[in-house]
Amino acid sequence: MNAPTAATTATKTISFTEAYSRALHDAMEMDPRVIMLGEDIADEEGGGVFKVTKGLSTKFGSRVRTTPISEQAIVGAAVGAALAGLRPVAEIMLMNFITVPMDQIVNHAAKLRFMSGGQTHVPITIRTRTGAGAGTAGQHSDMLEAWFAHVAGMKVVIPSSPADAYGLLLGCIFDEDPCLFIEDAMTRTQTGPEPEKGKIIPLGQANVAREGTDVTVIGYGRPLRDTLVIAEKLAAEGISVEVLDLRTVSPLDTDSILKSVAKTQRAVVVHEAPRSFGAGAEVAARIQEHLYSELKAPVLRVASRDVTVPFAKVLEQEYLYKPSAIEASIRQTLNGKGRR
Amino acid sequence: MPTTESLSPAALLAVYTLALRIHLVDERFRGLLRSGRLAAVYYSPRGQEILAAAMGVHLNARDYLVTTYRGIHDQLAKGIPLRSLFAEYYGKATGACKGKGGAMHITHPASGVMVTTGVVGSGLPIANGLAWASQLKGEDRVTLCCFGDGASNIGAFHEALNLAALWKLPVIFLCQNNGYGECTPYGKATASARISDRAAAYGPNMLGVTVDGNDPEAMWTASAAAVARARSGEGPTLLEAKTFRFMGHYFGDPGAYIPKAEYDAALAKDPMPATRAAVLASGISEAELEDLKKQIEADIDDALQFALDSPVPDLDEINRDIYADPTGAPA
């Protein structure tokens, strides 16, 4: 769906920020149960630091509320309102601040359905933003998706195109479970074809962003955009790369992963988060559990370094995963062809 | 709902009846634990029966409750059915939470018991959300949030009270100040003389009240006022009910950290016999109270037998209630 064709080249494009904003607007219009809370999000405060919620409080009134800087209070209020039948969307401005309401997310939002024996559930969406590359350093750049994917009951979503961002955010808001929706700070102005209004992308389903036969690159978010560019370049050399966008880190769409890797017999897993204990390790483990005898090369991982995100530009770039490493890993798995 | 009247004999009896139910259920659970017929982590509310009952009589099933692991008195005051409660303590399929929450995590929305949390102080932000939903929907539901004095020192307490005052939420923060946070005495953990003094920090929307939670009349009157205030949209109340915890922190806690003189003085003011005496003085006979006790004991017998006779959860239950089906979209 990401590869433009002759028929779609005339399609209007929108940015990620427009996609998030449009999804929130349309969700509120579609369902009066959708409410919103977060720091600075109402128009009097500027419509959010990143302008994603701009216009919403003017149109939807008290359904959109600016909160104090109180992350536990924000997520707790979202949990309680969800228990009472509403569909709160809470904004935690930056992902590092999610360390503050971890108790509300991990002990309550994620677990109340199970611990109550299904009597209650917590259909909240937590929107948050993160990503390294803008010099915001150690406390404003972390990708922490693996923490939440590790907790039963949570759904974790990271889109890699504006259309997916729109559909997946609607998917989170209308999902019956607690969802963490992660917006990449570095791609916010990038554009892509606009989504169909009201079209919900269900969670837990990966997307074949590009079909190929030689190797599967599996990932989500920003590195997927780099991968698509690399795949085009390699296609000119006769290397056919399949790109699988997980879209939902949790629940993980194992079937789609296995289907693709069974076809290509080679896999590279990419993400922006640090390598160790990241989502890539889980993907690689599932591939080897199911397809060990069919693999023609070890599953490789491309990720950022296991260090605190540094400030100095050169160090920050040294921290981040490198598109060149994605390309090199693809080539390496292909070179491993005759190893077994 | 009367807010200024003093406690009538009928209202006193209603409070005592509910308190006796709490008292007898607690006694039964401790007996079962002592004799090895029940294996569960248990936090006795012994000593806190009256405060829960005096609040409970002002609430209905549509009102919400958020409480903590020491919440059995609150849950009973809110009207949770005994069978659901006992079966959950036994981890049975018929329990309130199908045996998946257990003693520290009771939920029973039909009676308004929305969350029982095992994490100290976590309930306050969630109570705000329930109250916010009522406010947005224009409902007159009250959300009661119960916690101990220990919870008043975690950050979530401050965040929640500030937001509740700011948004004028229909919530009652009922601090059951029993003098100990786990095994640490109040004075070693809390710098404020009274928890309710902290209400002043949250501006005029937050009313702070300290009351003797063991005095049925004082507790009933303060509860009535807090409920009326929340129901009419006047805002939240931080209601501090002073009480005592006779059975230590957890079942089996010998409470060696409690000075004997303090314990004896508290026991001398045990609210259960005192309230019983007040009920008798109001014109109810010993025989009537004996009948009441017999009736509650019979309900408890029934609930216990139901729990014992109930099946354990099907093993497949471990696969359920992790996620809903992925169909939450509006049609």
Short mmCIF file of C-alpha atoms in Angstrom, two decimals, chain B residues 59-241:
data_model
loop_
_atom_site.label_atom_id
_atom_site.label_comp_id
_atom_site.label_asym_id
_atom_site.label_seq_id
_atom_site.Cartn_x
_atom_site.Cartn_y
_atom_site.Cartn_z
CA LEU B 59 -24.37 5.04 48.71
CA ASN B 60 -26.28 3.02 46.17
CA ALA B 61 -25.18 0.34 43.74
CA ARG B 62 -24.74 2.88 40.95
CA ASP B 63 -22.13 4.76 42.93
CA TYR B 64 -18.56 3.68 42.31
CA LEU B 65 -16.03 2.32 44.77
CA VAL B 66 -12.27 2.17 44.36
CA THR B 67 -10.52 0.56 47.30
CA THR B 68 -7.36 -1.25 48.31
CA TYR B 69 -6.24 -4.71 49.37
CA ARG B 70 -7.54 -3.91 52.88
CA GLY B 71 -10.93 -3.28 51.36
CA ILE B 72 -13.24 -6.05 52.43
CA HIS B 73 -15.16 -3.70 54.72
CA ASP B 74 -15.56 -1.21 51.87
CA GLN B 75 -16.68 -3.90 49.45
CA LEU B 76 -19.25 -5.26 51.89
CA ALA B 77 -20.46 -1.76 52.68
CA LYS B 78 -20.92 -1.27 48.95
CA GLY B 79 -23.08 -4.39 48.78
CA ILE B 80 -20.93 -7.03 47.14
CA PRO B 81 -22.74 -10.40 47.34
CA LEU B 82 -21.17 -12.73 49.89
CA ARG B 83 -21.12 -15.70 47.54
CA SER B 84 -19.05 -13.79 44.93
CA LEU B 85 -16.68 -12.60 47.63
CA PHE B 86 -16.12 -15.94 49.35
CA ALA B 87 -15.74 -17.82 46.09
CA GLU B 88 -13.11 -15.34 44.92
CA TYR B 89 -11.15 -15.75 48.15
CA TYR B 90 -11.19 -19.48 47.45
CA GLY B 91 -10.05 -18.94 43.85
CA LYS B 92 -13.16 -20.56 42.46
CA ALA B 93 -14.72 -20.18 39.02
CA THR B 94 -17.84 -18.70 40.61
CA GLY B 95 -15.88 -15.96 42.35
CA ALA B 96 -16.42 -12.30 41.55
CA CYS B 97 -13.40 -12.40 39.24
CA LYS B 98 -13.55 -16.09 38.26
CA GLY B 99 -10.65 -16.72 40.61
CA LYS B 100 -8.31 -14.57 38.54
CA GLY B 101 -8.08 -11.51 40.76
CA GLY B 102 -8.13 -12.94 44.24
CA ALA B 103 -8.45 -11.36 47.64
CA MET B 104 -6.39 -8.27 46.83
CA HIS B 105 -8.05 -7.48 43.48
CA ILE B 106 -11.80 -7.74 43.93
CA THR B 107 -13.98 -6.24 41.20
CA HIS B 108 -17.77 -6.39 41.14
CA PRO B 109 -19.29 -3.70 38.94
CA ALA B 110 -22.86 -4.82 39.62
CA SER B 111 -22.45 -3.50 43.15
CA GLY B 112 -20.22 -0.60 42.05
CA VAL B 113 -16.94 -2.16 43.19
CA MET B 114 -14.86 -1.04 40.22
CA VAL B 115 -11.27 -1.49 41.33
CA THR B 116 -9.51 -3.02 44.29
CA THR B 117 -5.84 -2.30 43.94
CA GLY B 118 -2.90 -3.97 45.60
CA VAL B 119 -0.68 -0.96 44.93
CA VAL B 120 -0.82 1.63 47.69
CA GLY B 121 -2.12 4.99 46.46
CA SER B 122 -2.94 3.83 42.94
CA GLY B 123 -6.67 4.05 43.30
CA LEU B 124 -6.96 7.82 43.62
CA PRO B 125 -6.16 8.74 40.01
CA ILE B 126 -8.52 6.02 38.77
CA ALA B 127 -11.32 7.25 41.03
CA ASN B 128 -10.94 10.64 39.37
CA GLY B 129 -11.57 9.07 35.99
CA LEU B 130 -14.75 7.36 37.15
CA ALA B 131 -15.93 10.63 38.64
CA TRP B 132 -14.96 12.54 35.50
CA ALA B 133 -17.04 10.14 33.41
CA SER B 134 -20.06 10.77 35.66
CA GLN B 135 -19.50 14.49 35.34
CA LEU B 136 -19.23 14.35 31.54
CA LYS B 137 -22.33 12.17 31.26
CA GLY B 138 -24.31 14.36 33.63
CA GLU B 139 -24.93 11.47 36.02
CA ASP B 140 -25.27 11.96 39.75
CA ARG B 141 -23.08 9.02 40.67
CA VAL B 142 -20.61 9.46 43.48
CA THR B 143 -17.18 7.84 43.39
CA LEU B 144 -15.83 6.75 46.76
CA CYS B 145 -12.10 6.15 46.93
CA CYS B 146 -10.80 4.42 50.07
CA PHE B 147 -7.18 4.20 51.13
CA GLY B 148 -5.02 4.30 54.22
CA ASP B 149 -2.85 7.00 55.71
CA GLY B 150 0.20 5.39 54.10
CA ALA B 151 -1.23 6.06 50.63
CA SER B 152 -1.34 9.77 51.32
CA ASN B 153 2.42 9.94 50.92
CA ILE B 154 2.77 8.67 47.37
CA GLY B 155 2.88 11.09 44.47
CA ALA B 156 -0.33 9.84 42.93
CA PHE B 157 -2.24 11.13 45.98
CA HIS B 158 -1.11 14.68 45.31
CA GLU B 159 -1.63 14.47 41.56
CA ALA B 160 -5.11 13.06 42.03
CA LEU B 161 -6.27 15.54 44.66
CA ASN B 162 -5.05 18.45 42.61
CA LEU B 163 -6.89 17.25 39.52
CA ALA B 164 -10.07 16.43 41.45
CA ALA B 165 -10.14 19.92 42.92
CA LEU B 166 -9.27 21.54 39.61
CA TRP B 167 -12.06 19.73 37.77
CA LYS B 168 -14.46 19.78 40.77
CA LEU B 169 -15.02 16.06 40.47
CA PRO B 170 -17.77 14.18 42.33
CA VAL B 171 -15.35 12.06 44.31
CA ILE B 172 -14.82 11.37 48.00
CA PHE B 173 -11.31 10.52 49.10
CA LEU B 174 -11.86 8.54 52.28
CA CYS B 175 -8.58 8.21 54.12
CA GLN B 176 -8.92 5.50 56.71
CA ASN B 177 -6.19 6.66 59.03
CA ASN B 178 -5.47 3.67 61.22
CA GLY B 179 -2.17 5.01 62.47
CA TYR B 180 0.12 2.65 60.60
CA GLY B 181 1.36 2.38 57.03
CA GLU B 182 2.31 -1.28 56.93
CA CYS B 183 4.49 -1.48 60.06
CA THR B 184 5.55 2.16 60.30
CA PRO B 185 3.67 4.49 62.62
CA TYR B 186 1.99 7.59 61.25
CA GLY B 187 4.46 10.03 62.83
CA LYS B 188 7.46 8.37 61.23
CA ALA B 189 5.95 8.59 57.76
CA THR B 190 3.80 11.70 57.63
CA ALA B 191 4.84 15.24 58.42
CA SER B 192 1.32 16.71 58.48
CA ALA B 193 -0.55 16.63 61.76
CA ARG B 194 -3.70 15.59 59.96
CA ILE B 195 -4.20 14.17 56.48
CA SER B 196 -7.22 16.40 56.02
CA ASP B 197 -5.03 19.48 56.53
CA ARG B 198 -3.60 18.75 53.11
CA ALA B 199 -6.94 19.61 51.51
CA ALA B 200 -6.12 23.27 51.96
CA ALA B 201 -3.30 22.87 49.48
CA TYR B 202 -5.79 22.07 46.73
CA GLY B 203 -7.83 25.22 46.96
CA PRO B 204 -11.42 25.98 47.83
CA ASN B 205 -12.91 23.13 45.78
CA MET B 206 -11.38 20.53 48.10
CA LEU B 207 -12.98 20.22 51.49
CA GLY B 208 -10.88 18.61 54.20
CA VAL B 209 -12.56 16.98 57.17
CA THR B 210 -11.21 14.85 59.97
CA VAL B 211 -13.66 12.77 61.90
CA ASP B 212 -13.59 9.97 64.46
CA GLY B 213 -14.26 7.04 62.16
CA ASN B 214 -15.15 4.88 65.12
CA ASP B 215 -17.98 7.16 66.16
CA PRO B 216 -21.03 6.12 64.12
CA GLU B 217 -22.79 9.44 64.46
CA ALA B 218 -19.77 11.55 63.52
CA MET B 219 -18.89 9.27 60.65
CA TRP B 220 -22.46 9.05 59.41
CA THR B 221 -22.87 12.81 59.44
CA ALA B 222 -19.55 13.50 57.74
CA SER B 223 -20.26 10.85 55.13
CA ALA B 224 -23.71 12.24 54.42
CA ALA B 225 -22.22 15.68 53.88
CA ALA B 226 -19.45 14.41 51.60
CA VAL B 227 -21.89 12.35 49.53
CA ALA B 228 -24.34 15.24 49.23
CA ARG B 229 -21.52 17.57 48.25
CA ALA B 230 -20.29 15.22 45.53
CA ARG B 231 -23.78 14.38 44.25
CA SER B 232 -24.75 18.01 43.90
CA GLY B 233 -21.59 18.88 41.98
CA GLU B 234 -19.98 20.98 44.70
CA GLY B 235 -16.73 19.08 44.47
CA PRO B 236 -14.51 16.57 46.18
CA THR B 237 -13.98 15.94 49.88
CA LEU B 238 -10.87 14.64 51.57
CA LEU B 239 -12.47 12.84 54.49
CA GLU B 240 -10.04 11.52 57.04
CA ALA B 241 -11.57 8.92 59.33
#
